[in-house]
Structure formats: C-alpha cells, structure tokens
XYZ file of N, CA and C in Angstrom:
819
model
N 115.214 120.885 105.754
C 113.151 120.305 105.998
C 112.747 121.213 105.604
N 113.384 122.292 105.211
C 112.738 124.403 105.138
C 111.602 124.167 104.222
N 111.200 122.901 103.798
C 110.633 123.135 102.382
C 109.756 122.554 102.637
N 109.008 121.735 104.227
C 108.230 121.257 104.570
C 107.789 121.701 105.994
N 105.929 121.073 105.767
C 105.331 121.469 106.876
C 104.480 120.636 106.964
N 103.918 120.512 108.919
C 103.656 120.247 109.034
C 102.494 120.642 109.946
N 101.363 120.032 109.840
C 99.795 120.677 110.819
C 99.555 119.869 111.826
N 99.419 119.947 113.006
C 98.853 119.763 114.904
C 97.397 119.748 114.426
N 96.353 119.181 114.543
C 95.418 119.405 114.622
C 94.886 118.607 116.161
N 94.987 119.793 116.880
C 95.068 119.337 118.680
C 93.798 119.782 119.023
N 93.548 118.343 119.744
C 92.239 118.547 120.946
C 92.793 118.099 122.683
N 93.084 119.410 122.867
C 92.512 119.019 124.472
C 92.457 120.917 124.787
N 91.923 120.208 126.295
C 91.367 121.541 126.984
C 92.521 122.570 128.024
N 92.895 121.511 128.048
C 94.621 121.611 129.399
C 96.148 122.066 128.852
N 96.225 123.578 129.186
C 97.922 123.178 129.282
C 98.842 123.189 130.227
N 97.998 122.178 131.190
C 98.518 121.099 131.974
C 98.804 119.694 131.372
N 98.044 119.455 130.798
C 97.781 117.990 129.798
C 99.193 117.245 129.577
N 99.432 116.221 129.429
C 100.467 115.404 128.817
C 100.349 115.321 127.597
N 98.962 115.921 126.943
C 98.635 115.504 125.285
C 99.165 117.364 125.214
N 99.101 117.851 125.479
C 100.116 119.120 125.723
C 101.570 119.262 125.674
N 102.274 118.702 126.370
C 103.175 118.411 126.377
C 103.591 117.484 125.406
N 103.214 116.528 124.802
C 102.991 115.867 123.811
C 103.144 116.833 122.525
N 102.118 117.266 122.608
C 102.661 118.239 121.207
C 103.630 119.620 120.955
N 103.847 120.276 122.178
C 104.836 121.228 122.680
C 105.945 120.546 122.028
N 106.484 119.141 122.515
C 107.632 118.258 122.298
C 107.872 117.641 120.863
N 106.415 117.937 120.286
C 106.175 117.721 118.367
C 106.833 119.671 117.503
N 106.060 120.149 118.761
C 106.168 121.213 117.858
C 108.172 122.171 118.157
N 108.571 121.504 119.079
C 110.282 122.406 119.104
C 110.944 121.066 117.969
N 111.298 119.331 118.704
C 111.424 118.986 117.306
C 111.442 119.087 116.227
N 110.299 119.046 115.591
C 110.479 119.302 113.877
C 110.157 120.570 113.601
N 110.514 121.575 114.814
C 111.549 123.240 114.400
C 112.382 123.206 114.452
N 112.811 122.517 115.177
C 114.788 122.728 115.402
C 114.912 121.892 113.790
N 114.055 120.717 113.494
C 114.388 120.120 112.189
C 114.649 121.267 111.460
N 113.875 122.008 110.837
C 113.606 122.993 109.561
C 112.676 122.739 109.415
N 111.211 122.209 110.298
C 109.823 122.217 109.403
C 109.325 123.261 109.897
N 107.958 123.485 109.065
C 107.039 124.654 109.255
C 106.459 124.534 109.876
N 106.055 124.484 110.929
C 105.210 123.808 112.086
C 103.738 124.608 112.262
N 102.514 124.135 111.810
C 100.918 124.800 112.101
C 100.767 124.343 113.707
N 99.906 125.053 114.244
C 98.993 123.951 115.182
C 97.565 124.301 115.017
N 96.817 123.457 115.136
C 95.001 123.873 114.779
C 94.765 123.662 116.743
N 94.947 124.520 117.634
C 94.412 124.415 118.941
C 92.802 124.488 118.579
N 92.301 123.444 118.946
C 91.129 123.408 118.456
C 89.851 123.963 119.448
N 90.862 123.524 120.676
C 89.379 124.026 121.954
C 89.973 125.608 121.920
N 91.339 125.776 122.473
C 91.142 127.442 121.546
C 90.671 128.514 121.189
N 90.762 127.338 120.199
C 90.237 128.305 118.482
C 88.269 128.405 119.016
N 88.256 127.948 119.545
C 86.535 127.572 119.502
C 86.254 126.879 118.019
N 86.943 126.096 118.237
C 86.616 125.837 116.729
C 84.829 124.682 116.845
N 83.754 124.931 115.906
C 82.507 124.588 116.170
C 82.854 123.302 115.184
N 81.618 122.320 116.212
C 81.825 121.075 115.748
C 80.741 120.158 114.652
N 79.983 121.242 115.134
C 78.044 120.724 114.314
C 78.357 121.539 112.815
N 78.258 120.489 112.012
C 77.948 120.883 110.570
C 76.425 120.974 110.241
N 76.539 122.644 109.629
C 75.499 123.107 109.268
C 75.110 123.727 108.243
N 74.339 124.173 107.949
C 74.006 125.171 107.214
C 74.872 126.397 106.964
N 75.256 126.720 108.214
C 76.044 127.902 108.584
C 77.486 127.878 108.121
N 77.696 126.171 107.880
C 79.045 126.856 107.001
C 79.029 127.089 105.667
N 77.624 126.686 104.809
C 78.181 127.598 103.307
C 77.385 129.163 103.010
N 77.935 130.260 102.930
C 77.414 130.769 102.603
C 76.747 131.578 101.460
N 75.917 132.090 100.960
C 74.875 132.220 100.408
C 73.870 131.021 100.487
N 73.316 131.591 99.108
C 71.969 130.122 99.496
C 72.070 128.571 98.589
N 71.701 128.166 99.384
C 71.304 126.086 99.580
C 70.757 126.146 98.251
N 71.606 124.927 97.959
C 70.740 124.586 95.825
C 69.348 124.040 96.469
N 69.439 123.341 98.193
C 68.313 122.226 98.265
C 68.082 122.697 99.847
N 67.057 124.036 99.837
C 67.292 124.241 101.538
C 65.751 123.711 101.985
N 64.986 122.915 100.949
C 63.846 122.166 101.874
C 64.591 121.213 102.101
N 66.166 120.496 101.791
C 66.435 118.763 101.852
C 67.421 119.278 102.320
N 68.404 119.552 103.440
C 69.995 120.382 103.482
C 71.031 119.190 103.757
N 71.457 118.752 102.479
C 72.308 118.003 102.599
C 73.439 118.334 102.712
N 74.269 118.286 103.718
C 75.575 118.907 104.295
C 76.454 117.928 102.849
N 76.789 117.183 102.856
C 77.499 116.792 101.990
C 77.873 117.150 100.632
N 76.455 117.156 100.411
C 76.648 118.255 98.790
C 76.649 119.638 98.862
N 75.905 120.095 99.963
C 76.323 121.353 99.467
C 77.794 122.479 100.500
N 78.151 121.503 101.116
C 79.353 122.270 101.057
C 80.556 121.817 100.484
N 79.963 120.555 99.474
C 81.075 119.599 98.167
C 81.234 121.440 97.477
N 79.578 121.642 97.014
C 79.400 123.064 95.802
C 79.509 124.032 96.447
N 79.934 124.329 97.850
C 80.698 125.404 98.564
C 81.816 125.593 97.949
N 83.249 124.625 98.495
C 83.947 123.947 97.931
C 84.372 124.878 97.000
N 83.315 124.241 95.470
C 83.854 124.335 94.619
C 84.117 126.087 94.140
N 82.566 126.419 95.161
C 82.533 127.796 94.703
C 82.764 129.006 94.959
N 83.916 128.827 96.385
C 84.461 129.740 97.273
C 83.308 130.369 98.055
N 82.344 129.281 99.071
C 81.109 129.797 99.486
C 81.875 128.939 101.265
N 82.452 128.580 101.371
C 82.495 128.234 102.503
C 82.982 129.133 103.833
N 82.504 128.147 104.890
C 82.766 130.043 106.420
C 84.159 130.337 106.138
N 84.499 131.225 107.169
C 85.945 131.637 106.927
C 86.563 130.672 107.937
N 86.175 129.993 108.734
C 86.986 129.055 109.494
C 87.676 128.209 108.745
N 86.249 126.892 107.866
C 86.505 126.033 107.423
C 87.836 126.348 106.170
N 87.600 127.788 105.366
C 88.788 127.766 104.947
C 89.825 127.937 105.028
N 90.141 128.321 106.438
C 91.946 128.550 106.858
C 92.284 127.230 107.304
N 91.215 126.404 107.555
C 91.688 125.159 108.310
C 92.690 124.350 106.900
N 91.031 124.473 105.668
C 91.790 123.772 104.010
C 93.135 124.231 103.704
N 93.425 125.873 103.787
C 94.362 126.659 103.485
C 95.627 126.096 104.687
N 95.661 125.172 105.776
C 97.024 124.381 106.690
C 96.722 123.395 106.153
N 95.833 122.267 105.993
C 96.020 120.956 105.065
C 96.939 121.089 103.516
N 96.326 122.336 102.951
C 96.950 122.440 101.370
C 98.578 122.581 101.833
N 98.641 123.420 102.421
C 100.276 123.261 103.027
C 101.302 122.102 103.657
N 100.291 121.605 104.441
C 100.923 120.183 105.241
C 101.389 119.447 104.097
N 102.505 118.632 104.700
C 103.310 117.918 104.074
C 102.990 116.406 104.934
N 102.391 116.880 106.073
C 102.364 115.779 107.041
C 101.224 116.829 108.119
N 100.002 115.381 108.152
C 99.284 116.147 109.344
C 99.502 115.115 110.473
N 99.549 115.821 112.319
C 99.753 114.830 113.269
C 98.379 115.370 113.874
N 97.477 114.461 114.175
C 96.221 114.250 115.717
C 96.439 114.249 116.823
N 97.003 115.188 117.548
C 96.799 114.676 118.630
C 95.387 115.257 119.733
N 95.396 114.405 120.575
C 94.614 113.988 121.044
C 94.230 112.501 122.500
N 93.367 112.807 123.432
C 93.091 112.046 124.231
C 91.723 111.267 123.400
N 92.539 109.936 123.979
C 91.115 108.789 123.018
C 89.951 108.837 124.135
N 88.579 109.178 123.478
C 87.363 109.191 124.133
C 86.574 108.259 123.192
N 85.881 107.385 124.358
C 85.404 106.509 123.671
C 85.636 105.708 122.301
N 86.641 105.562 122.075
C 87.821 104.574 121.193
C 87.104 105.319 119.733
N 87.373 106.691 120.065
C 87.693 107.424 119.341
C 87.948 109.048 119.477
N 88.278 110.169 118.634
C 88.772 111.422 118.612
C 87.354 112.053 119.822
N 87.728 113.412 120.210
C 86.778 113.992 120.636
C 86.016 114.664 119.645
N 84.548 114.797 119.861
C 83.746 115.835 119.349
C 84.623 116.955 118.584
N 85.501 117.300 119.452
C 85.953 118.601 118.685
C 86.599 118.453 117.275
N 87.363 117.812 117.160
C 87.957 117.047 116.260
C 87.698 116.618 114.910
N 86.308 115.345 115.521
C 85.499 114.634 114.698
C 84.689 115.941 114.153
N 84.291 117.061 114.771
C 83.999 117.816 114.008
C 84.824 119.158 113.084
N 86.073 119.162 113.056
C 86.799 119.232 111.827
C 87.451 118.229 111.081
N 86.900 117.367 111.517
C 86.985 115.811 110.306
C 85.957 116.683 109.094
N 85.010 116.227 110.201
C 83.719 116.446 109.559
C 83.263 117.959 108.078
N 83.921 119.118 108.973
C 83.771 120.497 108.502
C 84.822 120.131 107.686
N 85.974 120.151 107.204
C 86.689 120.647 106.518
C 87.355 119.997 105.735
N 87.329 118.205 105.902
C 87.179 117.365 105.192
C 85.973 116.978 103.985
N 86.176 118.174 103.490
C 84.927 118.619 102.440
C 84.804 117.978 101.181
N 83.872 117.157 100.156
C 83.668 116.906 99.057
C 84.227 117.439 97.893
N 85.361 117.058 97.006
C 86.061 118.105 96.355
C 87.271 118.394 97.078
N 87.283 119.008 97.745
C 88.506 119.501 98.776
C 89.585 117.954 98.818
N 88.787 117.333 100.019
C 89.701 116.045 100.558
C 89.375 115.021 99.491
N 88.353 114.449 99.087
C 87.912 113.263 97.685
C 86.986 113.656 97.301
N 86.383 112.346 95.982
C 85.767 112.587 94.927
C 85.479 111.386 94.639
N 84.599 111.081 94.245
C 84.530 109.749 94.297
C 85.300 109.370 93.458
N 85.459 109.999 92.469
C 86.912 108.739 91.323
C 87.864 109.168 92.359
N 88.438 110.098 93.408
C 89.829 110.369 93.980
C 89.771 109.641 95.394
N 89.643 108.244 95.838
C 89.691 107.331 96.916
C 90.840 106.616 97.070
N 90.896 106.096 97.962
C 92.210 105.122 99.327
C 93.625 105.155 97.938
N 93.906 104.597 97.220
C 95.112 105.083 96.334
C 95.841 106.045 95.676
N 93.977 106.137 95.131
C 94.002 106.997 93.772
C 93.352 108.602 94.866
N 93.602 108.515 96.070
C 93.088 110.330 96.573
C 93.940 111.210 96.251
N 93.245 112.471 97.016
C 93.676 113.685 96.743
C 94.345 113.925 97.183
N 94.633 113.318 98.615
C 96.024 113.394 99.467
C 96.979 112.129 99.417
N 97.089 111.773 97.717
C 98.065 110.953 98.239
C 99.575 111.460 98.121
N 99.888 112.338 98.048
C 100.830 113.088 98.450
C 102.191 113.379 99.680
N 100.810 113.403 100.480
C 100.930 114.120 102.263
C 100.665 112.455 102.955
N 101.625 113.087 103.862
C 101.251 111.721 105.203
C 100.618 112.608 106.567
N 99.762 111.292 106.997
C 99.356 111.861 108.552
C 98.702 110.141 109.344
N 99.199 110.905 110.762
C 99.287 109.724 111.243
C 98.331 110.076 112.847
N 98.041 109.833 113.830
C 97.559 109.960 115.298
C 98.367 109.190 115.820
N 98.181 110.580 116.921
C 98.856 110.405 118.467
C 97.936 110.797 119.210
N 97.904 109.508 120.393
C 97.347 109.709 121.351
C 97.463 109.212 122.847
N 96.377 109.858 123.855
C 96.723 108.918 125.012
C 95.275 108.035 125.235
N 95.476 107.122 126.373
C 94.430 106.490 126.342
C 94.946 106.436 127.589
N 93.047 105.616 128.137
C 92.846 106.004 129.745
C 93.263 104.577 130.684
N 93.208 103.282 129.555
C 93.464 102.224 130.348
C 95.011 101.732 129.803
N 95.367 100.644 130.373
C 96.740 100.429 129.982
C 97.061 99.255 129.111
N 98.133 99.356 128.377
C 98.195 98.794 127.174
C 97.321 97.274 126.981
N 97.720 96.966 127.694
C 97.208 95.136 128.532
C 95.877 95.499 127.790
N 95.159 95.923 128.117
C 93.683 96.849 128.100
C 93.320 96.243 126.727
N 93.977 96.601 125.981
C 93.649 97.065 124.764
C 94.361 95.919 123.287
N 94.954 94.724 124.331
C 94.941 93.495 123.183
C 94.132 92.614 122.838
N 94.296 91.441 121.900
C 93.223 90.889 121.706
C 91.970 90.365 123.188
N 93.281 89.687 123.895
C 92.566 89.243 124.171
C 92.299 90.082 125.616
N 92.172 91.403 125.561
C 92.490 92.678 126.707
C 90.887 93.143 126.741
N 91.261 93.405 128.273
C 88.650 93.785 128.354
C 88.503 94.640 127.279
N 89.185 95.701 127.097
C 88.588 96.551 125.169
C 89.144 96.205 124.350
N 88.939 95.226 124.041
C 89.366 94.208 122.783
C 90.524 95.306 122.409
N 91.080 94.660 120.806
C 92.108 94.645 120.221
C 92.352 96.021 119.562
N 93.572 96.705 120.021
C 93.755 98.159 119.505
C 93.319 98.641 117.739
N 94.085 97.597 117.042
C 93.668 97.470 115.496
C 92.401 97.872 115.028
N 91.289 97.071 116.134
C 90.225 97.353 115.098
C 89.449 98.768 115.351
N 89.935 99.268 116.602
C 89.590 100.452 117.304
C 90.119 101.770 116.175
N 91.110 101.616 115.740
C 91.581 102.313 115.155
C 91.277 102.746 113.388
N 90.936 101.595 112.657
C 90.184 100.284 111.206
C 89.695 102.393 110.800
N 88.467 102.369 111.403
C 87.777 103.754 111.153
C 88.797 104.792 111.019
N 89.109 105.160 111.945
C 89.974 106.385 111.639
C 91.129 106.737 110.381
N 91.760 105.157 110.510
C 93.577 105.587 109.465
C 92.671 105.266 108.424
N 91.518 103.899 108.173
C 91.283 103.594 106.951
C 90.171 104.556 106.196
N 89.243 104.349 107.240
C 88.039 105.379 107.092
C 87.672 106.729 106.598
N 89.100 107.086 107.666
C 89.107 108.366 107.284
C 90.521 109.081 106.674
N 91.178 108.818 107.320
C 92.575 109.341 106.828
C 92.874 108.860 105.132
N 93.273 107.045 105.240
C 93.419 106.437 104.037
C 92.039 107.056 102.843
N 91.375 106.273 103.280
C 90.116 107.378 101.986
C 90.210 108.518 101.238
N 90.790 109.484 101.914
C 91.452 110.930 101.379
C 92.758 110.863 100.330
N 93.008 109.154 100.543
C 94.678 109.137 100.652
C 95.913 109.391 101.266
N 95.796 109.280 102.147
C 96.858 109.660 103.196
C 97.679 108.303 103.479
N 99.119 108.818 103.795
C 100.269 107.753 103.121
C 100.376 107.348 105.343
N 99.530 106.605 106.280
C 99.419 106.828 107.195
C 100.256 105.790 108.087
N 101.331 106.801 109.271
C 102.451 106.202 109.410
C 101.756 105.850 111.050
N 102.361 104.996 111.606
C 101.848 104.030 112.827
C 102.074 105.235 113.670
N 100.769 104.833 114.293
C 99.594 106.109 115.696
C 101.069 105.981 116.638
N 101.151 106.620 117.573
C 101.531 106.974 118.390
C 100.811 107.110 119.626
N 100.945 105.840 120.068
C 100.080 105.543 122.151
C 100.623 106.096 122.657
N 99.984 107.030 123.678
C 101.106 107.204 124.951
C 99.998 106.273 125.888
N 99.803 104.512 126.549
C 99.236 104.669 127.443
C 99.665 104.889 128.786
N 97.829 105.237 128.854
C 97.654 105.421 130.459
C 98.478 106.413 131.141
N 98.748 107.785 129.910
C 99.788 108.547 131.190
C 99.246 109.198 131.890
N 98.348 109.384 132.660
C 97.555 109.581 134.132
C 97.312 108.122 135.192
N 98.428 107.329 134.519
C 98.417 106.445 135.673
C 100.483 105.736 135.842
N 100.927 107.330 135.454
C 102.276 106.113 135.057
C 102.878 107.413 135.576
N 104.305 106.733 136.022
C 104.865 108.651 137.545
C 105.853 108.780 136.644
N 105.521 110.052 137.118
C 106.472 111.536 136.395
C 107.657 110.909 135.635
N 108.952 110.082 135.755
C 110.141 109.785 135.278
C 110.070 108.416 133.787
N 108.508 108.062 134.067
C 108.571 107.024 132.700
C 107.421 108.102 131.960
N 107.140 109.470 132.625
C 105.935 109.554 131.435
C 107.489 110.692 130.607
N 108.140 111.434 131.395
C 109.407 111.707 130.701
C 109.942 110.722 130.022
N 109.341 109.788 129.941
C 110.441 108.538 129.144
C 110.103 108.539 127.882
N 108.137 108.625 127.954
C 107.868 108.508 126.948
C 107.685 110.027 126.012
N 107.732 110.944 126.554
C 108.165 112.118 125.581
C 109.852 111.805 124.899
N 110.906 111.685 125.831
C 112.060 111.373 125.103
C 111.978 110.611 123.427
N 110.913 109.758 123.835
C 110.991 108.309 123.440
C 109.961 109.009 121.426
N 108.907 109.727 122.206
C 108.565 110.694 121.136
C 109.193 111.997 120.146
N 110.282 112.324 120.846
C 111.176 113.508 120.314
C 112.068 112.895 119.383
N 112.579 111.040 119.690
C 113.324 110.556 119.391
C 112.588 110.383 118.219
N 111.691 109.864 118.320
C 110.798 109.028 116.572
C 110.558 109.856 115.791
N 110.029 111.376 116.088
C 109.851 113.060 115.802
C 111.411 112.939 114.189
N 111.750 112.943 115.293
C 113.321 113.181 113.981
C 113.541 111.952 112.884
N 113.108 110.880 112.845
C 113.016 109.885 111.612
C 112.108 109.941 111.024
N 110.956 110.520 111.213
C 109.418 110.320 111.091
C 109.547 110.234 109.596
N 110.015 111.321 108.765
C 109.675 111.359 107.049
C 110.434 110.270 106.561
N 111.577 109.638 107.609
C 111.866 108.406 106.785
C 110.817 107.121 106.891
N 110.239 106.671 107.994
C 109.460 105.699 108.177
C 108.124 105.893 106.934
N 108.372 103.838 107.235
C 107.139 103.734 105.548
C 105.881 103.367 106.530
N 104.688 103.714 105.331
C 103.498 104.176 106.402
C 103.105 102.973 106.575
N 101.374 102.422 106.679
C 100.966 101.437 106.917
C 100.695 100.418 106.143
N 100.902 99.110 106.133
C 99.977 98.444 105.004
C 98.436 98.307 104.502
N 97.879 98.783 103.638
C 97.031 98.832 103.318
C 96.140 98.191 102.115
N 95.095 97.204 102.179
C 94.514 96.588 100.851
C 94.584 97.409 99.750
N 95.265 97.364 98.179
C 95.426 98.223 97.173
C 94.103 97.484 96.771
N 93.780 99.014 95.969
C 92.192 99.036 95.444
C 92.244 98.114 94.139
N 93.392 97.785 93.827
C 93.612 96.851 92.557
C 92.682 95.570 92.566
N 92.719 95.274 94.155
C 92.856 94.227 94.787
C 91.074 93.654 94.617
N 90.150 95.090 94.310
C 88.957 94.916 94.022
C 88.378 95.257 93.250
N 87.226 94.015 92.043
C 86.701 95.017 91.499
C 85.620 96.617 91.487
N 86.720 97.344 91.082
C 85.536 98.390 91.019
C 84.276 99.021 90.076
N 83.103 98.229 90.551
C 81.926 98.426 89.927
C 80.690 98.238 90.671
N 79.754 98.449 90.080
C 78.452 98.799 90.973
C 78.227 97.237 90.682
N 78.598 96.863 89.772
C 77.700 94.818 89.445
C 78.585 94.064 90.742
N 80.221 94.383 90.536
C 80.228 92.988 91.296
C 80.474 93.264 92.514
N 80.120 95.082 92.984
C 79.836 95.507 94.453
C 81.135 96.064 95.193
N 82.093 96.180 94.258
C 82.569 96.331 94.686
C 83.486 95.149 95.743
N 83.662 94.661 95.166
C 84.650 93.543 96.324
C 85.764 93.101 95.643
N 86.332 92.212 96.510
C 88.021 91.741 96.157
C 87.718 90.764 95.321
N 88.739 90.675 94.762
C 88.813 90.081 93.487
C 88.300 88.121 93.626
N 87.921 87.795 92.842
C 87.991 85.829 93.125
C 89.069 85.732 93.537
N 90.344 86.482 91.968
C 91.580 85.388 92.336
C 91.853 85.463 93.971
N 92.034 86.946 94.038
C 92.084 87.639 95.730
C 92.055 86.162 96.889
N 90.831 86.342 96.484
C 90.249 86.006 97.769
C 90.860 83.477 97.717
N 91.094 83.350 96.484
C 91.645 82.527 96.425
C 92.898 82.642 96.670
N 94.336 82.794 96.931
C 95.272 83.567 97.337
C 95.492 83.151 98.550
N 94.648 84.018 99.362
C 94.561 83.778 100.333
C 93.894 83.220 100.763
N 93.161 82.193 100.922
C 92.344 81.232 101.015
C 93.198 79.934 102.114
N 94.403 79.661 101.637
C 95.700 79.360 102.278
C 96.490 80.075 103.423
N 96.450 80.866 103.710
C 96.900 82.137 104.855
C 97.002 81.549 105.843
N 97.561 81.873 106.814
C 97.729 82.037 107.960
C 96.233 83.124 108.980
N 96.210 84.562 107.948
C 95.509 85.633 108.441
C 94.883 86.095 107.257
N 94.122 86.877 107.687
C 92.989 87.683 106.443
C 94.401 89.028 106.017
N 93.595 89.281 105.123
C 94.336 90.608 104.442
C 95.005 91.897 105.027
N 93.400 91.927 106.104
C 94.090 93.405 106.401
C 92.911 93.517 107.942
N 93.133 94.674 108.721
C 91.910 94.036 110.138
C 90.476 94.273 109.692
N 90.192 94.868 108.539
C 88.609 94.666 108.115
C 88.491 93.525 107.470
N 89.600 93.365 106.341
C 89.037 92.416 105.330
C 89.942 91.226 106.072
N 89.110 91.042 107.048
C 89.452 89.291 107.413
C 89.302 88.111 106.913
N 88.615 87.897 105.982
C 87.937 86.887 105.112
C 87.727 85.590 106.554
N 87.116 86.436 107.124
C 86.649 85.208 108.581
C 87.805 84.448 109.071
N 89.073 85.125 108.875
C 90.501 84.665 109.370
C 90.846 85.714 110.109
N 91.754 85.003 111.096
C 92.252 86.118 112.792
C 92.880 87.042 111.711
N 92.804 88.329 112.560
C 92.798 89.069 112.429
C 95.327 89.389 111.454
N 95.683 90.529 110.457
C 96.958 90.282 110.998
C 97.068 90.770 111.842
N 98.680 90.340 112.384
C 98.903 91.077 113.692
C 99.112 92.603 113.113
N 99.110 93.335 114.315
C 99.301 94.661 114.686
C 99.248 95.580 112.884
N 98.141 95.178 111.876
C 98.211 95.743 111.151
C 98.190 97.245 110.865
N 97.478 97.885 112.209
C 97.024 99.190 112.527
C 98.310 99.882 113.359
N 98.620 99.021 113.908
C 99.726 99.891 115.261
C 101.291 100.069 114.193
N 101.259 98.790 113.596
C 103.276 98.798 113.118
C 102.989 98.804 111.235
N 104.514 99.436 110.655
C 104.040 99.268 109.558
C 105.125 97.514 109.028
N 105.282 97.193 107.909
C 105.757 96.474 107.698
C 106.888 96.552 107.750
C-alpha cells in the first residue's frame, strides 16, 4: 500500500482518551501495512472552527453582503483561501481514505470538526452544483466515521431512548461525505467506552486493528443512485414515478431518508449490503 494515503481528521482534547488510543492504533496499523498516514489533530492545531471572512485573502466580492459559500468558492478558484485551509485541502487531495475520529457530541461531530468541514470542504474544491453524490468530485476517494458514544448500544436501537443511530448518521454520511462523492465505508462505533472495563476496551482496540487490515477491500454503504431521481427543477429533483411504484410493494423504504412512508431499511447507515 506504498501508494495509498490515509488522512485521519482527529478531534479530542486529551491524549489519555480512548479516542486518542483509537487514533494511535490506526496510525500504527495502517503505517505497518505501508500506507502513508497524515493526521490533522484539530485541537493541537488550534484549528479555527468559525467560517468567516478571515478565511479569504484579498478583497471580497461583496463585502456589504458577505456570503461565505460564494466568497470561499471564488477564493479557492483564485488561490486566496487562508493558509490553514489550503494545507488541509492539500491533505484531502493526497488522501485515498479519510477517517474522521471523534466523540459523538449532541448526535454529531464536535464543533471544531464541524468547522473543519465548513471551512475545508469549499465549493469548487469539494463539490460543485454539477458534481454531487454519484458524480461528486471525490468519487474516487473513500471516507468513514470512527467515533465513541456516551450511551450504550441499546440506547441507539430503533426502540432505544436515543433512537435509531442510522437516522443520526444520515446527515453526516449522506449530507456531507456522499454529497461530495466519497465512497462511504461503514462507521466504526465504539459504544460507551467510558463505562466499559479495561479488558473490553482492549478487545475493542484489537477488533479495530483487525478491521483496519482489510479496510481497503470493504464494500461501501448503499445509497440511492442519483439516476433514480428526476434531476431538474421542474420535477423538483424527486424520485422517479417508476421507482416509487417499484418500491410500493417492498417491505422497506429505499434508504434511511428515502423511506417513502415505510419502515427504514435496517442498518442502512451502519452496514454495507
């Protein structure tokens, strides 16, 4: 794997954390396999989370009505983004696989990691209006979430207190990663390590190392192909009528979010088919 590069975008404040142990295990296991491993340790870098006009060098197109998406996209095109964003974009360009390592905060990523997404994945660099989902700019790259939870696994089942984890994962895995074209690998979820005995935590790390050894050959998660939709404004970018008719007699919906009034397909965001 000498020609393969992995970027780990890591967000935890403590080097004593289980997240840090998971990150370190990934670095060693992947390096031992011959991968080039890059790490963006966001807290150590003091990475700025807020997407503001400070991200743009030079004059703004419209300083009276600042629109971050538009200004950042133009700045990317003209090479005027701030140096920290440029550096992270260079890492993304090199990466064949990106692993996001974090503790689940409020059913999402920590603010500093959300800031990385907001600031690094700029229009033009990560997506265009013509290059989304199946046709995304990163369709030849893979990405995955690896995270810890505070609650135990049963709390994230469809009948659990926190609700179906598949629902919580959809915005990150479809709305961010697949939106930009990534092939999304099944998430690595470490359920409630803070309330797990030491020997069980060690077993979790060993299982993670084993998975990493075969990660490159894993099938990605299943998402609805864009060809199933009417891709024009007149039709509202909705599922084709024949697709709806086909799924009318099936027991489950198409995906976690395209459920079509049916039960959600089990494990749609947690296991590859």
